[in-house]
Tab-separated table of C-alpha atoms in Angstrom:
chain	number	residue	atom	x	y	z
A	1	MET	CA	0.331	0.192	0.210
A	2	SER	CA	1.660	3.398	-0.975
A	3	GLN	CA	1.550	6.155	1.371
A	4	ALA	CA	-0.512	8.546	-0.025
A	5	SER	CA	-3.669	5.847	0.627
A	6	ILE	CA	-2.556	4.948	3.885
A	7	MET	CA	-3.363	8.413	4.725
A	8	GLN	CA	-6.227	8.870	2.833
A	9	LEU	CA	-7.268	5.247	4.710
A	10	VAL	CA	-6.662	6.793	8.126
A	11	GLU	CA	-8.375	10.007	6.862
A	12	LYS	CA	-11.434	8.382	5.650
A	13	SER	CA	-11.649	7.025	9.102
A	14	ALA	CA	-12.131	10.513	10.658
A	15	LEU	CA	-14.257	11.836	7.203
A	16	LYS	CA	-17.946	12.472	8.212
A	17	GLU	CA	-20.374	10.323	6.164
A	18	GLU	CA	-22.571	13.691	4.752
A	19	PRO	CA	-20.157	16.392	4.849
A	20	PRO	CA	-21.973	19.410	5.070
A	21	LYS	CA	-23.486	20.847	1.410
A	22	PHE	CA	-22.368	24.716	1.488
A	23	ASP	CA	-21.641	27.240	-0.944
A	24	ILE	CA	-18.559	30.057	-0.212
A	25	GLY	CA	-20.535	32.794	0.077
A	26	ASP	CA	-23.547	31.357	1.221
A	27	THR	CA	-25.070	32.471	4.706
A	28	VAL	CA	-25.305	29.961	7.049
A	29	ASP	CA	-26.016	28.995	10.564
A	30	VAL	CA	-23.378	26.881	12.276
A	31	HIS	CA	-25.386	24.108	14.810
A	32	LEU	CA	-22.306	23.672	17.028
A	33	LYS	CA	-23.228	20.878	20.103
A	34	ILE	CA	-21.522	22.884	23.069
A	35	LEU	CA	-20.589	20.825	26.891
A	36	GLU	CA	-21.040	22.724	29.312
A	37	GLY	CA	-20.832	20.555	32.772
A	38	ASN	CA	-22.990	17.746	32.047
A	39	LYS	CA	-25.690	18.773	28.732
A	40	GLU	CA	-24.635	19.609	25.733
A	41	ARG	CA	-26.647	22.397	24.662
A	42	ILE	CA	-27.072	23.529	20.946
A	43	GLN	CA	-25.866	26.729	20.230
A	44	VAL	CA	-26.211	28.728	16.391
A	45	PHE	CA	-23.250	30.951	14.468
A	46	SER	CA	-24.673	32.392	11.378
A	47	GLY	CA	-23.449	34.260	8.998
A	48	VAL	CA	-21.511	34.120	5.407
A	49	VAL	CA	-19.090	31.760	4.234
A	50	ILE	CA	-15.942	33.166	3.271
A	51	ALA	CA	-13.520	30.831	2.801
A	52	ARG	CA	-12.744	26.731	2.658
A	53	SER	CA	-9.919	25.576	3.412
A	54	GLY	CA	-7.845	22.286	3.692
A	55	SER	CA	-8.199	18.975	1.873
A	56	GLY	CA	-9.725	16.101	3.744
A	57	SER	CA	-9.844	15.405	8.038
A	58	LYS	CA	-8.012	19.361	7.984
A	59	GLU	CA	-10.901	20.612	6.068
A	60	MET	CA	-12.415	24.364	7.229
A	61	PHE	CA	-14.265	26.753	6.258
A	62	THR	CA	-14.521	30.076	7.786
A	63	VAL	CA	-18.185	31.811	8.301
A	64	ARG	CA	-18.485	36.154	8.449
A	65	ARG	CA	-20.793	37.945	10.418
A	66	ILE	CA	-21.100	41.439	11.467
A	67	VAL	CA	-22.362	41.634	15.638
A	68	ALA	CA	-22.687	45.377	16.676
A	69	GLY	CA	-20.723	47.039	14.290
A	70	GLN	CA	-17.895	44.696	14.546
A	71	GLY	CA	-16.612	41.938	11.914
A	72	VAL	CA	-16.308	38.593	13.502
A	73	GLU	CA	-14.489	35.203	11.849
A	74	ARG	CA	-14.959	31.775	13.119
A	75	LYS	CA	-13.270	28.728	11.558
A	76	PHE	CA	-14.498	25.620	11.510
A	77	PRO	CA	-13.625	22.142	11.045
A	78	VAL	CA	-16.204	20.268	8.237
A	79	HIS	CA	-15.539	17.042	9.561
A	80	SER	CA	-16.184	17.585	13.079
A	81	PRO	CA	-18.378	15.758	14.889
A	82	ARG	CA	-19.124	19.169	17.417
A	83	ILE	CA	-21.047	20.644	14.707
A	84	GLU	CA	-24.521	18.890	13.396
A	85	LYS	CA	-25.354	20.609	10.981
A	86	VAL	CA	-25.255	24.034	8.362
A	87	GLU	CA	-28.248	25.341	7.320
A	88	VAL	CA	-28.377	27.224	4.264
A	89	LYS	CA	-29.970	30.470	4.822
A	90	ARG	CA	-29.275	32.446	1.272
A	91	SER	CA	-26.905	31.432	-1.639
A	92	ALA	CA	-25.719	34.988	-3.464
A	93	VAL	CA	-23.585	35.172	-6.833
A	94	ILE	CA	-19.547	35.224	-5.965
A	95	ARG	CA	-16.640	35.154	-8.542
A	96	ARG	CA	-14.287	34.188	-6.589
A	97	ALA	CA	-12.847	31.709	-3.943
A	98	LYS	CA	-12.308	33.992	-0.815
A	99	LEU	CA	-14.515	36.771	-0.266
A	100	TYR	CA	-12.121	38.149	1.482
A	101	PHE	CA	-12.449	41.777	0.449
A	102	LEU	CA	-15.409	41.794	2.717
A	103	ARG	CA	-13.029	42.746	5.701
A	104	ASP	CA	-12.222	46.154	4.092
A	105	ARG	CA	-16.007	47.088	3.482
A	106	ILE	CA	-18.430	48.041	6.115
A	107	GLY	CA	-22.626	48.935	6.237
A	108	LYS	CA	-24.825	48.515	3.007
A	109	ALA	CA	-21.494	46.807	1.440
A	110	VAL	CA	-21.426	43.798	3.402
A	111	ARG	CA	-24.272	43.047	1.485
A	112	LEU	CA	-23.799	40.193	-1.745
A	113	LYS	CA	-25.918	39.945	-4.932
A	114	GLU	CA	-28.620	36.682	-4.297
A	115	ARG	CA	-28.608	34.256	-6.588
A	116	ARG	CA	-31.130	32.016	-6.592
A	117	ARG	CA	-31.501	28.529	-6.591
B	1	MET	CA	59.521	-13.024	42.993
B	2	ARG	CA	58.033	-10.421	44.742
B	3	HIS	CA	55.845	-9.743	41.075
B	4	GLY	CA	54.985	-12.715	40.335
B	5	SER	CA	53.071	-12.907	43.507
B	6	LEU	CA	50.608	-9.764	43.117
B	7	ARG	CA	49.371	-10.774	39.971
B	8	LEU	CA	48.226	-14.543	41.339
B	9	GLY	CA	46.625	-11.819	44.122
B	10	PHE	CA	45.009	-9.705	41.788
B	11	ALA	CA	43.766	-13.130	39.403
B	12	SER	CA	42.282	-14.837	42.519
B	13	ALA	CA	40.683	-11.680	43.476
B	14	ASN	CA	39.407	-11.705	39.771
B	15	LEU	CA	38.148	-15.250	39.730
B	16	GLY	CA	35.809	-14.004	43.014
B	17	SER	CA	33.613	-12.080	41.171
B	18	ASN	CA	33.525	-13.487	38.151
B	19	SER	CA	30.589	-15.983	37.242
B	20	ASN	CA	30.558	-19.658	36.326
B	21	ASP	CA	32.051	-18.681	32.280
B	22	GLY	CA	34.662	-15.881	33.394
B	23	ARG	CA	32.433	-12.800	32.381
B	24	PRO	CA	31.414	-10.725	34.955
B	25	ALA	CA	27.774	-10.820	35.466
B	26	LYS	CA	25.284	-8.267	34.620
B	27	ALA	CA	22.710	-7.812	36.871
B	28	TRP	CA	21.097	-4.700	35.437
B	29	GLY	CA	20.425	-7.019	32.044
B	30	GLU	CA	19.703	-10.118	32.659
B	31	MET	CA	16.294	-9.687	34.099
B	32	LYS	CA	15.309	-7.267	31.196
B	33	VAL	CA	12.026	-7.681	29.488
B	34	MET	CA	12.182	-6.562	25.954
B	35	SER	CA	8.912	-4.123	25.792
B	36	PRO	CA	6.246	-3.899	23.031
B	37	SER	CA	8.380	-2.724	19.807
B	38	ILE	CA	8.390	-2.285	16.504
B	39	LEU	CA	11.018	-1.030	13.356
B	40	GLY	CA	8.453	1.111	11.190
B	41	ARG	CA	8.063	3.770	7.890
B	42	LYS	CA	6.876	7.843	8.795
B	43	VAL	CA	3.867	8.065	6.234
B	44	GLY	CA	2.344	11.054	7.676
B	45	MET	CA	0.614	14.087	9.212
B	46	THR	CA	-2.664	14.719	9.766
B	47	GLN	CA	-6.649	15.156	12.312
B	48	ILE	CA	-7.857	13.056	13.451
B	49	TYR	CA	-11.044	13.402	15.574
B	50	LEU	CA	-12.096	11.861	18.787
B	51	GLU	CA	-15.323	10.001	20.842
B	52	ASP	CA	-16.008	13.282	22.153
B	53	GLY	CA	-15.185	15.342	19.218
B	54	THR	CA	-11.885	17.024	19.880
B	55	SER	CA	-9.839	17.125	16.764
B	56	VAL	CA	-6.393	15.467	18.021
B	57	PRO	CA	-3.248	16.293	15.535
B	58	VAL	CA	-1.691	12.721	14.452
B	59	THR	CA	1.392	11.266	13.170
B	60	VAL	CA	0.243	7.983	10.979
B	61	ILE	CA	3.851	5.149	11.184
B	62	GLN	CA	3.057	1.899	9.421
B	63	ALA	CA	4.750	-0.300	11.597
B	64	GLY	CA	5.569	-3.823	11.477
B	65	PRO	CA	4.833	-7.219	10.089
B	66	CYS	CA	8.805	-7.222	11.655
B	67	PRO	CA	10.225	-9.987	11.684
B	68	VAL	CA	12.404	-11.749	13.912
B	69	LEU	CA	15.676	-12.178	11.820
B	70	GLN	CA	18.272	-13.025	15.161
B	71	VAL	CA	18.390	-13.774	18.575
B	72	ARG	CA	21.234	-12.660	20.871
B	73	SER	CA	21.836	-14.301	23.999
B	74	GLU	CA	23.533	-13.098	27.574
B	75	ASP	CA	25.715	-16.866	26.588
B	76	ARG	CA	26.986	-16.426	22.650
B	77	ASP	CA	26.387	-13.028	21.774
B	78	GLY	CA	27.203	-10.942	25.831
B	79	TYR	CA	24.206	-9.659	25.682
B	80	GLN	CA	20.257	-10.112	25.223
B	81	ALA	CA	18.244	-8.623	22.746
B	82	VAL	CA	16.071	-9.652	19.457
B	83	GLN	CA	16.633	-8.091	16.143
B	84	LEU	CA	13.904	-7.155	13.813
B	85	GLY	CA	13.764	-6.601	10.038
B	86	PHE	CA	11.495	-4.369	8.423
B	87	GLU	CA	10.307	-4.250	4.587
B	88	ASP	CA	11.555	-6.213	2.198
B	89	LYS	CA	14.658	-5.348	0.155
B	90	PRO	CA	14.725	-6.738	-3.192
B	91	ARG	CA	17.262	-10.165	-3.434
B	92	ARG	CA	18.763	-8.597	-6.456
B	93	LEU	CA	20.296	-5.117	-4.462
B	94	ALA	CA	20.656	-7.382	-1.553
B	95	ILE	CA	23.998	-7.392	-0.819
B	96	ARG	CA	25.192	-11.551	-0.422
B	97	SER	CA	25.598	-11.031	3.202
B	98	GLU	CA	22.150	-9.638	3.999
B	99	ARG	CA	21.018	-12.610	1.865
B	100	GLY	CA	22.465	-15.020	3.542
B	101	HIS	CA	21.939	-12.898	7.140
B	102	VAL	CA	17.557	-14.549	7.062
B	103	ALA	CA	18.567	-17.097	5.011
B	104	LYS	CA	20.699	-20.465	4.332
B	105	LEU	CA	22.718	-20.047	1.365
B	106	ASP	CA	24.434	-23.248	-0.366
B	107	SER	CA	28.335	-22.339	-1.048
B	108	LYS	CA	31.471	-23.789	-0.728
B	109	ARG	CA	32.479	-23.104	3.129
B	110	ALA	CA	29.116	-23.910	4.268
B	111	LYS	CA	29.243	-27.212	3.068
B	112	ASP	CA	32.700	-27.625	4.680
B	113	ARG	CA	31.295	-26.490	7.730
B	114	THR	CA	28.593	-28.991	8.309
B	115	ALA	CA	30.906	-32.037	7.240
B	116	LYS	CA	33.287	-30.829	9.869
B	117	GLY	CA	29.167	-30.324	12.161
B	118	VAL	CA	29.423	-26.999	12.927
B	119	GLU	CA	26.190	-25.831	14.118
B	120	LEU	CA	24.391	-23.243	11.802
B	121	LEU	CA	22.626	-20.183	13.219
B	122	GLN	CA	18.888	-20.510	12.394
B	123	LYS	CA	17.971	-18.494	9.578
B	124	ALA	CA	14.496	-16.195	9.425
B	125	ASP	CA	14.069	-17.655	5.860
B	126	CYS	CA	12.130	-14.097	5.058
B	127	GLU	CA	13.473	-11.762	2.130
B	128	PRO	CA	15.968	-9.539	2.786
B	129	GLN	CA	15.212	-6.941	5.162
B	130	ARG	CA	15.743	-3.600	3.872
B	131	PHE	CA	15.870	-1.643	7.838
B	132	VAL	CA	17.009	-3.544	11.018
B	133	ARG	CA	17.396	-3.276	14.115
B	134	GLU	CA	18.154	-4.251	17.440
B	135	PHE	CA	16.269	-4.079	21.328
B	136	ARG	CA	17.282	-4.527	24.275
B	137	GLY	CA	15.833	-7.338	26.427
B	138	VAL	CA	14.606	-10.823	26.896
B	139	ALA	CA	11.227	-11.946	25.107
B	140	ASP	CA	9.590	-14.653	24.605
B	141	VAL	CA	10.256	-14.885	20.286
B	142	GLU	CA	11.934	-17.490	18.157
B	143	VAL	CA	13.943	-17.039	15.037
B	144	GLY	CA	11.703	-16.528	11.962
B	145	THR	CA	8.112	-15.461	14.074
B	146	THR	CA	6.952	-12.118	12.697
B	147	LEU	CA	5.909	-9.382	15.098
B	148	THR	CA	2.857	-7.224	14.725
B	149	VAL	CA	1.756	-3.660	16.162
B	150	ASP	CA	-0.742	-5.532	17.443
B	151	GLN	CA	1.990	-5.889	20.550
B	152	PHE	CA	0.850	-2.112	20.776
B	153	ALA	CA	-2.491	-2.669	22.034
B	154	GLU	CA	-2.444	-2.075	25.838
B	155	THR	CA	0.675	0.525	25.708
B	156	LYS	CA	-0.844	3.922	26.443
B	157	LYS	CA	2.808	5.996	26.117
B	158	VAL	CA	6.005	5.773	23.298
B	159	ASP	CA	9.032	6.596	23.010
B	160	ILE	CA	10.052	7.246	18.761
B	161	THR	CA	13.233	7.216	17.108
B	162	GLY	CA	14.264	8.408	13.814
B	163	THR	CA	16.360	10.099	11.798
B	164	SER	CA	16.100	14.520	11.821
B	165	LYS	CA	15.499	15.805	8.657
B	166	GLY	CA	18.667	17.076	7.472
B	167	ARG	CA	19.416	21.109	7.577
B	168	GLY	CA	22.890	20.926	6.546
B	169	PHE	CA	25.183	24.101	7.945
B	170	SER	CA	22.988	25.965	9.315
B	171	GLY	CA	23.423	29.244	11.873
B	172	VAL	CA	22.981	29.646	15.425
B	173	MET	CA	19.299	31.145	14.915
B	174	LYS	CA	18.115	27.669	13.285
B	175	ARG	CA	20.024	25.414	14.685
B	176	HIS	CA	20.250	26.754	19.195
B	177	ASN	CA	17.067	29.214	18.886
B	178	PHE	CA	19.692	32.295	19.543
B	179	ALA	CA	17.605	35.729	19.267
B	180	GLY	CA	20.200	37.467	17.436
B	181	GLN	CA	20.274	40.561	16.308
B	182	ARG	CA	18.119	43.695	16.380
B	183	ALA	CA	16.265	44.880	12.525
B	184	THR	CA	17.469	48.326	13.012
B	185	HIS	CA	19.821	50.696	15.284
B	186	GLY	CA	22.815	50.297	14.103
B	187	VAL	CA	23.144	47.277	12.978
B	188	LYS	CA	25.000	46.342	9.969
B	189	LYS	CA	24.886	43.401	7.810
B	190	CYS	CA	24.974	40.969	11.065
B	191	HIS	CA	21.063	40.802	12.245
B	192	ARG	CA	21.747	36.957	12.716
B	193	TYR	CA	24.580	36.837	13.510
B	194	ALA	CA	25.571	35.467	17.569
B	195	GLY	CA	27.507	38.010	18.829
B	196	SER	CA	30.848	37.125	21.375
B	197	THR	CA	31.083	33.692	21.746
B	198	GLY	CA	33.324	34.697	25.469
B	199	CYS	CA	36.650	36.698	27.157
B	200	SER	CA	39.425	38.170	25.838
B	201	ALA	CA	42.809	38.022	26.718
B	202	SER	CA	41.688	36.295	29.624
B	203	PRO	CA	41.522	33.022	29.025
B	204	SER	CA	42.255	33.450	25.258
B	205	ARG	CA	40.237	31.298	23.592
B	206	VAL	CA	36.956	29.520	23.726
B	207	PHE	CA	35.446	27.638	25.945
B	208	LYS	CA	34.309	24.180	24.994
B	209	GLY	CA	30.433	23.560	23.994
B	210	ARG	CA	30.296	26.931	23.036
B	211	LYS	CA	27.154	26.955	20.474
B	212	MET	CA	28.076	27.658	16.606
B	213	PRO	CA	26.873	27.522	13.100
B	214	GLY	CA	27.364	23.878	11.933
B	215	GLN	CA	26.084	20.212	11.162
B	216	TYR	CA	21.752	20.496	11.998
B	217	GLY	CA	19.318	17.371	11.566
B	218	ASN	CA	20.211	14.122	9.944
B	219	ALA	CA	20.391	12.949	13.490
B	220	GLN	CA	19.476	10.326	15.716
B	221	THR	CA	16.410	11.808	17.772
B	222	THR	CA	14.112	10.207	20.081
B	223	VAL	CA	11.333	11.843	20.788
B	224	ARG	CA	9.986	10.452	24.118
B	225	ASN	CA	6.220	9.722	26.075
B	226	LEU	CA	4.440	10.128	22.738
B	227	ASP	CA	0.024	9.460	23.505
B	228	VAL	CA	-0.525	6.286	21.024
B	229	VAL	CA	-4.070	7.219	19.519
B	230	ARG	CA	-4.765	4.408	17.219
B	231	VAL	CA	-3.559	0.863	16.842
B	232	ASP	CA	-4.361	-0.480	13.653
B	233	ALA	CA	-3.608	-4.188	13.560
B	234	GLU	CA	-5.788	-5.582	10.428
B	235	ASN	CA	-3.567	-2.792	7.989
B	236	ASN	CA	-0.351	-1.935	10.796
B	237	LEU	CA	-1.458	1.258	11.357
B	238	LEU	CA	0.096	3.447	14.774
B	239	LEU	CA	-1.243	6.103	14.826
B	240	VAL	CA	0.610	8.111	17.590
B	241	ARG	CA	-0.341	12.384	18.865
B	242	GLY	CA	2.440	14.577	17.655
B	243	ALA	CA	5.338	14.985	15.890
B	244	VAL	CA	8.001	12.637	14.691
B	245	PRO	CA	11.472	13.131	13.258
B	246	GLY	CA	12.549	13.132	10.323
B	247	PRO	CA	10.584	13.062	6.920
B	248	ASN	CA	7.514	11.365	5.701
B	249	GLY	CA	8.819	8.468	4.392
B	250	GLY	CA	11.236	7.510	6.991
B	251	PHE	CA	12.489	4.516	8.710
B	252	VAL	CA	11.465	5.181	12.393
B	253	THR	CA	11.800	2.785	16.081
B	254	VAL	CA	8.894	2.326	18.784
B	255	GLN	CA	9.166	1.395	21.534
B	256	GLU	CA	7.071	1.534	25.275
B	257	THR	CA	7.849	4.682	26.804
B	258	ASN	CA	11.083	4.009	29.259
B	259	LYS	CA	9.977	6.836	31.336
B	260	VAL	CA	8.211	6.637	34.452
B	261	GLY	CA	5.145	7.966	35.649
C-alpha cells in the first residue's frame, strides 16, 4: 500500500459520511454542540461563508458575521463531530473562492447579490 | 618473585567476582524484558477526531510486520536482544551477506562447516530486510516469527526514534534558537550573528561547548512519551499524537516508553 493511500485510509475514518453541503458566499447557520457541565447545548453561529481551506479531515471553513458593528470570523472544521449541521439560508452570486474583500467593507456594502436556486 | 605473587593475588580476586563462565555478571541486563518494540516508516501527519469531538494531530506510522532475524543471548553474544527487520528488499539489490543473514545460502564454506559438524545459526527464512535494528532485553520470540503492531494494544505511551531532517550547515538562530540581533538601530550586516563567543585576553580561548553554527539535523533523534491514539492491527498502522522525527517515508523505531510516571 502506497503512502498516499495509507493517509487516505486514516483520514477516511475521520470524515463525515455526509459532509455538510454549502458554497462560498452562502449565508449559513452553523449548529455547534457545546458541552456545559454535563448538559449538551446547541449554539448557532450564523454568517457568510467567506473561505474554505485544507483538504480531507483537515478541511476548514470560515464564517463571517457582523456583531454590533464589529466583524467576527470563526473557523470551523468541516468534519468535526461537534458541528451538528450547517443550514444554508441564502446563496449569493460570487466570482471568487475567497471573499476576503468583505473584510474591508462596512454597512450596506457587505451585502452580496442573491443567487436564486 | 614479588611481582609474581602480586599477579596471583589479582587473579584470585578476579575469579571470585566472576560468574562461572569467566564473564562478569550483568545484574541490570539479565532480568530486562524487552518492552513492546517495532520498526516502521513515518507516513505523515493528519488530524482525526475522538469520540468526544476533540481533534487530535496524529502522525501515521506504518509499523511492521517485523520478522525476528536473530535472538542475541548472553552465552553467545554477551548481551540479550532481539533483532527485527522491516520491509522486504528485492534480492537483486541485497548484497550476499544480507541474503545470507535471513536465509541459508549454499556455499563451499557452508558445506565444509556442515561436514565438520558445526551447528549453523537458525535463519528467519524471509526476504532480505531494508531496515534492521536490535532491541535490548529478553523476549519470548523465536527466529522466523513475526512481530506486529498488536503488541501496542495495551500501550499508552511510546518513544520514537528516527533520523531528523538534515538542515545542512546552519546558523545559530536556526540551530540553537539564538535571538540574533536587531533589524535596525545601527546593526550592520550581522542580524543573524551569534554575537560574542566569550572573554578576551583571559582566557584567550573559546570555551568548549560554545554553541556555534554547524551541521544541524540528519542525526538520530528520539521523541519520548508520545500518546498512542490508535492501533490498527488490520492495516499495520500506529497513530501517535504529535510529531515524529524525520521526513515522511523515513524509518523509525517505536518502543513502549521507558519514562516513569
